[in-house]
Tab-separated table of C-alpha atoms in Angstrom:
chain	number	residue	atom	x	y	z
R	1	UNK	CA	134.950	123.401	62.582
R	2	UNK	CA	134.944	126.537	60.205
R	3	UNK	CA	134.603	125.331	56.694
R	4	UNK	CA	137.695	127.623	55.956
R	5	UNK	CA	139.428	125.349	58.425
R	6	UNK	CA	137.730	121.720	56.827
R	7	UNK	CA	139.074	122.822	53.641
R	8	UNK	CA	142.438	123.749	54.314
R	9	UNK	CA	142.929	120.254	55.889
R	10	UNK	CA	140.956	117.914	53.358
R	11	UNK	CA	143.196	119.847	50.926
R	12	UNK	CA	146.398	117.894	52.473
R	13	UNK	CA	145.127	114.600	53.916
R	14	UNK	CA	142.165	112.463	52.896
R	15	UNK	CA	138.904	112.286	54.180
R	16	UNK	CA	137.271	109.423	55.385
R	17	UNK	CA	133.686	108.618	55.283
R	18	UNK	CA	131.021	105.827	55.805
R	19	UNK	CA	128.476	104.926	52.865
R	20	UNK	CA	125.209	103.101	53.876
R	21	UNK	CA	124.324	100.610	51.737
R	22	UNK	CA	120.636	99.771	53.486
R	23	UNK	CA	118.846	97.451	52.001
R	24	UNK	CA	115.300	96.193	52.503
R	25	UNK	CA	112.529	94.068	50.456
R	26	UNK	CA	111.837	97.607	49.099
R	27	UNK	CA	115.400	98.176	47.518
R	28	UNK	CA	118.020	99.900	48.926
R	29	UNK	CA	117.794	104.047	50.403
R	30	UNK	CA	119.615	106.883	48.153
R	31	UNK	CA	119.047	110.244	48.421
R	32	UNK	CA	118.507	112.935	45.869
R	33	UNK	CA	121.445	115.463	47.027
R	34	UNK	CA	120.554	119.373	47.264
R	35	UNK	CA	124.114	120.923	47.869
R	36	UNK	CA	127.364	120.368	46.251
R	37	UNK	CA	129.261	118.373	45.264
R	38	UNK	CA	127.165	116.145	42.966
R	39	UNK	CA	124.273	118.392	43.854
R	40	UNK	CA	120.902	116.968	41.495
R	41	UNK	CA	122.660	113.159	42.282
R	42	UNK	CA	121.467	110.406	44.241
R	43	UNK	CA	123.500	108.425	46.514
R	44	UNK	CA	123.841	106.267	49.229
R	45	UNK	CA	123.383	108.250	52.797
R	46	UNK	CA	126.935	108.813	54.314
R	47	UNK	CA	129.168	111.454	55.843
R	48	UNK	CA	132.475	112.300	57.071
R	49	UNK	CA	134.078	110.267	60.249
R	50	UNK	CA	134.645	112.763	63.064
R	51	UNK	CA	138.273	113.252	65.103
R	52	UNK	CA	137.578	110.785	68.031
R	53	UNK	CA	134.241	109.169	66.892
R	54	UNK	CA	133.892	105.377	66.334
R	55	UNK	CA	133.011	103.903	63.129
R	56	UNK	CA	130.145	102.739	64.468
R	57	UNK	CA	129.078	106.183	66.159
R	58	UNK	CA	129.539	107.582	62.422
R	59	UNK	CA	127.014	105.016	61.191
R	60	UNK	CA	124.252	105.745	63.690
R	61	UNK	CA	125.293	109.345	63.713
R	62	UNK	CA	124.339	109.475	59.481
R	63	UNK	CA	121.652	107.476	59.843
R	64	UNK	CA	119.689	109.555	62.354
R	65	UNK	CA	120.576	112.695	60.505
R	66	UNK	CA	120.017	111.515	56.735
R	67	UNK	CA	117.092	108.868	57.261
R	68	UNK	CA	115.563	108.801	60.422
R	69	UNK	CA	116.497	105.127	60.959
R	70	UNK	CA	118.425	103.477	63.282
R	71	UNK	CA	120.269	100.188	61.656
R	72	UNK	CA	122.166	97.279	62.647
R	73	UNK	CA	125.307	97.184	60.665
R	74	UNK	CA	125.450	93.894	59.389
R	75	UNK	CA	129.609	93.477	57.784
R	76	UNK	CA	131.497	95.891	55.723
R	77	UNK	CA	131.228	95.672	52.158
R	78	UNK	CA	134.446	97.338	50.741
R	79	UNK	CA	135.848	100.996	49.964
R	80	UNK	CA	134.493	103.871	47.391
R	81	UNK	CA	137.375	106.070	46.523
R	82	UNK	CA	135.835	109.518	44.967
R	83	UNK	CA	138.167	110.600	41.922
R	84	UNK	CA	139.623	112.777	40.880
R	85	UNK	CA	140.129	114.207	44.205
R	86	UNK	CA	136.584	116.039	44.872
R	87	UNK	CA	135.860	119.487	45.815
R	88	UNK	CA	136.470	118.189	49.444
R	89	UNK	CA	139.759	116.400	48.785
R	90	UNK	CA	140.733	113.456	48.391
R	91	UNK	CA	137.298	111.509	49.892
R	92	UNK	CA	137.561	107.518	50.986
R	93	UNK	CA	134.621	106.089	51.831
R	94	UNK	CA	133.985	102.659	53.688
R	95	UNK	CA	130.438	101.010	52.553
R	96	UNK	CA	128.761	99.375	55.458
R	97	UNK	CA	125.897	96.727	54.788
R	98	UNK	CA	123.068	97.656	57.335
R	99	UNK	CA	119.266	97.025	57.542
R	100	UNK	CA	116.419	99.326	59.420
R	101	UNK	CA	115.689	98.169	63.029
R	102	UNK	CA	113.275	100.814	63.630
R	103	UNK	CA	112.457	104.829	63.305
R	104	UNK	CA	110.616	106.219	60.737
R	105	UNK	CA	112.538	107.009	56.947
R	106	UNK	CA	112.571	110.918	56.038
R	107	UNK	CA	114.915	113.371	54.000
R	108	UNK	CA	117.762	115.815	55.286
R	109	UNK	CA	118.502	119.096	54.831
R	110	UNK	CA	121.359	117.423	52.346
R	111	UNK	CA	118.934	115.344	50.716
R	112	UNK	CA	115.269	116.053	50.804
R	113	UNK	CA	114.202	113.425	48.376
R	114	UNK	CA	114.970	110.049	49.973
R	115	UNK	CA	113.531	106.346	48.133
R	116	UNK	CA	113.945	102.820	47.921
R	117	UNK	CA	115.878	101.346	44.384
R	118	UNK	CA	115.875	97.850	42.942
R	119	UNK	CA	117.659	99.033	40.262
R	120	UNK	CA	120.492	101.928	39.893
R	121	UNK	CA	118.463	105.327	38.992
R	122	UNK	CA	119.989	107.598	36.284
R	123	UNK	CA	122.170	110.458	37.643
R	124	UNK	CA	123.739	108.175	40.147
R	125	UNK	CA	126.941	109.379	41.442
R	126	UNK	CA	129.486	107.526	39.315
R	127	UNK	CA	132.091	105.756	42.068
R	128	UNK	CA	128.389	104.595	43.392
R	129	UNK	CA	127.107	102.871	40.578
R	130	UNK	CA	130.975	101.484	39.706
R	131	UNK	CA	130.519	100.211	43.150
R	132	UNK	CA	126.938	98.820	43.090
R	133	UNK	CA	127.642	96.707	40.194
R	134	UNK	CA	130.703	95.487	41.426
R	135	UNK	CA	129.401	93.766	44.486
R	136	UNK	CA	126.374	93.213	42.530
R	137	UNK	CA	123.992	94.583	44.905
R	138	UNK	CA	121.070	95.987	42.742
């Protein structure tokens, strides 16, 4: 879809996304982003849900593209709303707990810089680390 197009539409309805929350003995995977919004941020890996695609097709989808990995989604944790309404709209995200099964952890073209966390690193994304510490993962 042209972006002209994605923009015009997130600009009406909201957007909704899937956030990975993988977690391993390591920590759990963010990613340092490189393009806007929040560029210079880490978060969680996650993307948009596509018109017809399966929740779960968005979830392997992400992973392949933004860590190599293919999970197993183990329950959903809960919603991250993105306020005030980003540069993309208004953005709803649903956080999925999931764990590596195999494949090999690398960067994206949206975030090169990919690493495991036991704690929540400075210049966090701010509806991530609200989130975090409410469910009390890290």
């Amino acid at each position: 879809m042209p972006y002209k197009i994605f923009k015009e539409i997130y600009s009406k309805v909201p957007r909704l996304c899937v956030d990975l929350i993988i977690k391993t003995k390591q920590g759990i995977i963010m990613s340092k982003r490189n393009i806007s919004p929040e560029k210079g941020k880490w978060h969680f890996p996650g993307g948009t849900v596509l018109f017809g695609e399966k929740l779960r097709q968005t979830i392997k989808r992400v992973a392949d593209e933004e860590t190599g990995l293919k999970l197993k989604v183990l329950k959903i944790i809960g919603a991250v709303e993105y306020q005030p309404p980003s540069v993309h709209g208004h953005v709803i995200s649903l956080a999925f707990w999931c764990e590596p099964i195999s494949g090999q952890l690398r960067g994206s073209q949206q975030g090169k810089e990919i690493k495991y966390f036991k704690s929540i690193p400075t210049d966090t994304i701010k509806e991530q680390v609200v989130f975090l510490e409410k469910h009390k993962i890290l």
